[in-house]
PDB file of C-alpha atoms in Angstrom:
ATOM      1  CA  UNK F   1       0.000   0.000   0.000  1.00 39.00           C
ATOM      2  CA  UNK F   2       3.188   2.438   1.052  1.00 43.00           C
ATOM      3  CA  UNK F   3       4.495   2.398  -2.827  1.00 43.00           C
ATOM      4  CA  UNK F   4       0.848   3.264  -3.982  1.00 42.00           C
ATOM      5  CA  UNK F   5       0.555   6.570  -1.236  1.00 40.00           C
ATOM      6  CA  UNK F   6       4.077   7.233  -2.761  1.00 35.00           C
ATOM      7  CA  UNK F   7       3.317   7.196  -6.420  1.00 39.00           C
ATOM      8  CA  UNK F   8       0.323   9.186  -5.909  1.00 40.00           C
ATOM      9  CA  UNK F   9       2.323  11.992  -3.868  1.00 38.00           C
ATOM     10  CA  UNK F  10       4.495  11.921  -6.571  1.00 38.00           C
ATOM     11  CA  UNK F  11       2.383  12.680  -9.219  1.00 44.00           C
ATOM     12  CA  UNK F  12       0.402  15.735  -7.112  1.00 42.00           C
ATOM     13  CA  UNK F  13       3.742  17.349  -6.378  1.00 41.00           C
ATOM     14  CA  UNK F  14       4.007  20.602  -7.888  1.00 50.00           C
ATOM     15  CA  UNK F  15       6.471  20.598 -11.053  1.00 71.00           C
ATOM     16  CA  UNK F  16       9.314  22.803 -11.468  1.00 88.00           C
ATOM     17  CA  UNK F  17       9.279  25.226 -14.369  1.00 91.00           C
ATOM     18  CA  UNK F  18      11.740  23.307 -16.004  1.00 92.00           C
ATOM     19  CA  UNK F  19      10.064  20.253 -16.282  1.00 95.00           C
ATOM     20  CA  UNK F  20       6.512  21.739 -17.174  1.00 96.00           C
ATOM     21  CA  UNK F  21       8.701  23.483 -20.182  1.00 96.00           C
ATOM     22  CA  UNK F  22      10.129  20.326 -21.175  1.00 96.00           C
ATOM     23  CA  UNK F  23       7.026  18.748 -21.330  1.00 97.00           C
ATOM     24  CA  UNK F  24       5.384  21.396 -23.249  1.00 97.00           C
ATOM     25  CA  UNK F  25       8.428  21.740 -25.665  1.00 97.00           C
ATOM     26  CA  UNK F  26       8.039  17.413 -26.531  1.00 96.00           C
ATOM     27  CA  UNK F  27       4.688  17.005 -26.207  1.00 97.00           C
ATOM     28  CA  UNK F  28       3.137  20.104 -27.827  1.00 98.00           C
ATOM     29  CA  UNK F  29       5.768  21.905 -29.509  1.00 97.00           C
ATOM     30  CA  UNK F  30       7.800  19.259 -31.351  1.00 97.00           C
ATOM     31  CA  UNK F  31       4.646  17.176 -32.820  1.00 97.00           C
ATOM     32  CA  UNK F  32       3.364  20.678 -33.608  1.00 97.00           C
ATOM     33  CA  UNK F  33       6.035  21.849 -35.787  1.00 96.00           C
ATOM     34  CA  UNK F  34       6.384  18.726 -37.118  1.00 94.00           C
ATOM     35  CA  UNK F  35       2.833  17.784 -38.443  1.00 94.00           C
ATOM     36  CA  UNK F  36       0.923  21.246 -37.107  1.00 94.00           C
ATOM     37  CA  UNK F  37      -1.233  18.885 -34.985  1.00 94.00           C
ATOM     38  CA  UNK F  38      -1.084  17.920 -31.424  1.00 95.00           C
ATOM     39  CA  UNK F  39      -3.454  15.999 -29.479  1.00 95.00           C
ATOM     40  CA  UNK F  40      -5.820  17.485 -27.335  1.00 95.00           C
ATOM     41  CA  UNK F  41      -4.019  14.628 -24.866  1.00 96.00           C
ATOM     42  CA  UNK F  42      -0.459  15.907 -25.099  1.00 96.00           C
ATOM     43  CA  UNK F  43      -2.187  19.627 -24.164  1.00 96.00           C
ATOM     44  CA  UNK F  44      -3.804  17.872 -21.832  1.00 96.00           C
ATOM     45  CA  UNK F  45      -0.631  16.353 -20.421  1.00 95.00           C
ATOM     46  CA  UNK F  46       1.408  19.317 -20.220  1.00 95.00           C
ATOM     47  CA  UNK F  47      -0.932  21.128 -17.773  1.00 95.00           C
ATOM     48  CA  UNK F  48      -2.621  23.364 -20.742  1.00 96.00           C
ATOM     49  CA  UNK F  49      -6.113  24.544 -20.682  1.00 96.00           C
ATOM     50  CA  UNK F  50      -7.349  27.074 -23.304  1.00 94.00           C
ATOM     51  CA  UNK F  51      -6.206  30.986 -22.508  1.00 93.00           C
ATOM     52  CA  UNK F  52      -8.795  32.899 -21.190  1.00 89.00           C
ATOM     53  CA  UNK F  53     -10.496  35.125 -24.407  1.00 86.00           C
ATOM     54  CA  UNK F  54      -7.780  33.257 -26.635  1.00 80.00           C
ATOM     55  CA  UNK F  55      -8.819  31.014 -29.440  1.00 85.00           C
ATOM     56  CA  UNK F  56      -7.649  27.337 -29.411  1.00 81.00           C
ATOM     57  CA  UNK F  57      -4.376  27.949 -30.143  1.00 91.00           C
ATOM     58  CA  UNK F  58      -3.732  30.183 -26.840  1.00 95.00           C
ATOM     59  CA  UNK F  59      -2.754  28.293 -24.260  1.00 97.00           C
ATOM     60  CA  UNK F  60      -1.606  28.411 -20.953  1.00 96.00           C
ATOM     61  CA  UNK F  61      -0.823  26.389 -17.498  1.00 96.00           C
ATOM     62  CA  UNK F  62      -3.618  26.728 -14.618  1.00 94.00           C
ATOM     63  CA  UNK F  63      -1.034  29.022 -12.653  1.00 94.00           C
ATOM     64  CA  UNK F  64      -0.471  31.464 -15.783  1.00 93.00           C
ATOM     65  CA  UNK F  65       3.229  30.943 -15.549  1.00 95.00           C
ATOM     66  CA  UNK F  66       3.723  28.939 -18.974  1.00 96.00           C
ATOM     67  CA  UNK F  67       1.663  31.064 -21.963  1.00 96.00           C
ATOM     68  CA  UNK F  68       1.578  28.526 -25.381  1.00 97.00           C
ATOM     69  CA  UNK F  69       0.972  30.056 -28.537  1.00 97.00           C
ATOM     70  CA  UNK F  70       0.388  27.625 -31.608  1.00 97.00           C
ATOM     71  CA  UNK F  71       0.701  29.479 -35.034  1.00 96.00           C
ATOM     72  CA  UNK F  72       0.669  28.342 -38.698  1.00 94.00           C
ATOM     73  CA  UNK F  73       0.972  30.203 -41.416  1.00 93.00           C
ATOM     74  CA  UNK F  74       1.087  29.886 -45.356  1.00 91.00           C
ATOM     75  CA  UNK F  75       1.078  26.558 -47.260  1.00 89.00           C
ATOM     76  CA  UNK F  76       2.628  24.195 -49.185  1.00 86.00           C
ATOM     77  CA  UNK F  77       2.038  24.656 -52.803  1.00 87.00           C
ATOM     78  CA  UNK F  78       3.003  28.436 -51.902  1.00 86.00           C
ATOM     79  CA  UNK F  79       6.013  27.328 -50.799  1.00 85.00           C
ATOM     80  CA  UNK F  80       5.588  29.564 -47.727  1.00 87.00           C
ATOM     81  CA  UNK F  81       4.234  27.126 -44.917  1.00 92.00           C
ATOM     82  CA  UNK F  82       5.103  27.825 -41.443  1.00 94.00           C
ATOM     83  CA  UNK F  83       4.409  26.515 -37.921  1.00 96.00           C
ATOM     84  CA  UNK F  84       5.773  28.104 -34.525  1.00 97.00           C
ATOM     85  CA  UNK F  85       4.779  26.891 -31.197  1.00 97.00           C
ATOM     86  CA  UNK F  86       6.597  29.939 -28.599  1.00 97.00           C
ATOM     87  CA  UNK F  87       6.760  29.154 -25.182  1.00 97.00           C
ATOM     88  CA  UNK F  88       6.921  31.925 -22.266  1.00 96.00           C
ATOM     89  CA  UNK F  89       8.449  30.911 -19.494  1.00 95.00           C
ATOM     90  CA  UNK F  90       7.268  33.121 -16.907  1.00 93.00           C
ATOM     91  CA  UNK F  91       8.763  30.959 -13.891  1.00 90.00           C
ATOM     92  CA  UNK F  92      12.223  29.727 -13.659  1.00 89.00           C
ATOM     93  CA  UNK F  93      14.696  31.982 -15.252  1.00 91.00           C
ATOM     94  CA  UNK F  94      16.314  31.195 -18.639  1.00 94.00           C
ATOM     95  CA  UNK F  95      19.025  28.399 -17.497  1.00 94.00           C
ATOM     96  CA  UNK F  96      16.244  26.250 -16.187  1.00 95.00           C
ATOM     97  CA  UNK F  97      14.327  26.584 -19.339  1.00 96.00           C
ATOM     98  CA  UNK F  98      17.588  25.791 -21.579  1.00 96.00           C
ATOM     99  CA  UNK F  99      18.423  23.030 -19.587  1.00 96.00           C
ATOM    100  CA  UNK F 100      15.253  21.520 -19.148  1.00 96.00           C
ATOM    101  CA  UNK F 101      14.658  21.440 -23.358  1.00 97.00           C
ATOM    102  CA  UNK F 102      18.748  20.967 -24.349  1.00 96.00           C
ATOM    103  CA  UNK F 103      18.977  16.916 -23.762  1.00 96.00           C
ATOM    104  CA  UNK F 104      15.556  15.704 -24.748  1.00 96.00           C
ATOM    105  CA  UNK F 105      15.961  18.120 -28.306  1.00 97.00           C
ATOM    106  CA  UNK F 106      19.308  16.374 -28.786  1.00 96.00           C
ATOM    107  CA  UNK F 107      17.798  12.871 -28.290  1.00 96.00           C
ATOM    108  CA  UNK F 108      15.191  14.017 -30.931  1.00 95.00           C
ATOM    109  CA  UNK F 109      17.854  14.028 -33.267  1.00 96.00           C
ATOM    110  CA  UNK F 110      18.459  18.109 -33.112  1.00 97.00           C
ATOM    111  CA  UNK F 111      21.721  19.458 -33.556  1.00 96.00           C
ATOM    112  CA  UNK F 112      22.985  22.516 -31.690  1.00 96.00           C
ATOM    113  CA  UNK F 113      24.327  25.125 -33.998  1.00 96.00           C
ATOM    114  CA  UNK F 114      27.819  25.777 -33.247  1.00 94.00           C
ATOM    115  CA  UNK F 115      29.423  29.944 -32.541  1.00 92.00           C
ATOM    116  CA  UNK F 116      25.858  31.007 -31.264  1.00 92.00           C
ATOM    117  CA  UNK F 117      25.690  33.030 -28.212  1.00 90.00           C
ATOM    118  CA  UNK F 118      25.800  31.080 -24.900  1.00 88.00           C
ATOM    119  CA  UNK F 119      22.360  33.217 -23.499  1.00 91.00           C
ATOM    120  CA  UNK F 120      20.604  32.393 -27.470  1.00 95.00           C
ATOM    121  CA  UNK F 121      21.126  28.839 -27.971  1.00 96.00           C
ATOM    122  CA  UNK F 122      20.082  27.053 -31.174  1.00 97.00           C
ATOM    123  CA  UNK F 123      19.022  23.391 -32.084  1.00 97.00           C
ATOM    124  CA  UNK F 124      18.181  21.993 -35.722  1.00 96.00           C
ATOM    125  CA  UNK F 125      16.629  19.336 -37.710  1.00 95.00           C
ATOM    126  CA  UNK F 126      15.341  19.615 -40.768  1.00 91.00           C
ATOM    127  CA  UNK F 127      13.055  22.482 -41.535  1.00 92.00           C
ATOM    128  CA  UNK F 128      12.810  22.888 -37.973  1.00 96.00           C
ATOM    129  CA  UNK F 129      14.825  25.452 -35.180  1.00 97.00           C
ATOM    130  CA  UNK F 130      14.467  25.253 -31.747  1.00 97.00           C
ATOM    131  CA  UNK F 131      15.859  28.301 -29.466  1.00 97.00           C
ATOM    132  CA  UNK F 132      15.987  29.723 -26.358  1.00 97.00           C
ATOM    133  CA  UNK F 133      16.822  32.491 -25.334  1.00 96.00           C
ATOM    134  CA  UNK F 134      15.633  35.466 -22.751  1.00 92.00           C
ATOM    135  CA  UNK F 135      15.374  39.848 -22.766  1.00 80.00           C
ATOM    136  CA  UNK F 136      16.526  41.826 -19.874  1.00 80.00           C
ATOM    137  CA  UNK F 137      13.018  41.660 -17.270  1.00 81.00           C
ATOM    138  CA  UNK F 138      11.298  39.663 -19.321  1.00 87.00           C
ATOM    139  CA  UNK F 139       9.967  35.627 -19.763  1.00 92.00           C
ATOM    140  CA  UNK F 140      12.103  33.389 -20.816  1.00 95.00           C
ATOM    141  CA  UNK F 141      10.748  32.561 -24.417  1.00 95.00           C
ATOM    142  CA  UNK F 142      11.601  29.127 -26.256  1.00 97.00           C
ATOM    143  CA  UNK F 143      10.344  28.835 -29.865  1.00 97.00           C
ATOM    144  CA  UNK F 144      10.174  25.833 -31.865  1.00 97.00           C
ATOM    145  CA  UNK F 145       9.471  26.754 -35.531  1.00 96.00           C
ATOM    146  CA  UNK F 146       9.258  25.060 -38.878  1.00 95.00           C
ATOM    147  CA  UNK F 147       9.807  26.745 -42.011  1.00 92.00           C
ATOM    148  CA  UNK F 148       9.307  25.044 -45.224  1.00 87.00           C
ATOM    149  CA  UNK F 149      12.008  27.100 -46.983  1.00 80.00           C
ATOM    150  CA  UNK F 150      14.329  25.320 -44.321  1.00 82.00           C
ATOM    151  CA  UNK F 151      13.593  21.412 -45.113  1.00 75.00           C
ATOM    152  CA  UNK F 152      15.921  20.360 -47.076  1.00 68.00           C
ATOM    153  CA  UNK F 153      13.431  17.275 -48.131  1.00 63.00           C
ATOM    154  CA  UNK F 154      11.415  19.541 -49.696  1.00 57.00           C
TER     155      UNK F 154
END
């Protein structure tokens, strides 16, 4: 019974910023650039709920301090189709946020881009770029973007 009362404590913990980024950043952001879908059970999963007087692709976490906003633009036979899923960070400063997203983009097969500034760091793959980065006094903001002018399969 003792392993079940821990479990359950475990998952009612509050997160740390850095985790409820990471899980926004793989299970919204990535399938999101990737496809410009996500499942109304990744949103769910990542502590999202619809932004008050936003449309469905505002979102944010029940304590405000993780705004979502989903955006896709253009098309394909345009050649001009793009999808950007930015992240505030509002909680946690910018090394937790950078931290939190650097491993599990680099197991997704991203590839940091080498000579960019230590406080701007940048990930690729594809037609997609991940970065992170943070103004004086403000959220930290991580963007995952895909540009179809970037994929090289297209």
């Amino acid at each position: 019974m003792h392993p079940l009362i821990l479990a359950a404590a475990l998952v009612a913990a509050p997160q740390d910023s850095g985790q409820t980024t990471r899980e926004i950043v793989v299970g919204v952001c990535l399938p999101f650039a990737a496809s410009g879908e996500v499942s109304a059970d990744n949103i769910a999963l990542a502590g999202l709920e619809r932004r008050p007087g936003g449309d469905e692709l505002d979102l944010q976490t029940e304590n405000g301090h993780h705004l979502v906003k989903l955006t896709l633009t253009g098309n394909v036979s345009e050649v001009s189709l793009r999808r950007v899923c930015e992240v505030q960070a509002r909680a946690g400063g910018f090394e937790q946020a950078r931290d939190a997203v650097a491993g599990p983009l680099e197991q997704a097969g991203f590839t940091p881009v080498p000579d960019e500034p230590e406080d701007w760091p940048v990930w690729t793959r594809g037609g997609i770029t991940a970065t992170v980065h943070q103004n004086p006094g403000r959220a930290t903001i991580v963007r995952i973007g895909y540009s179809i002018l970037d994929d090289e399969a297209y």
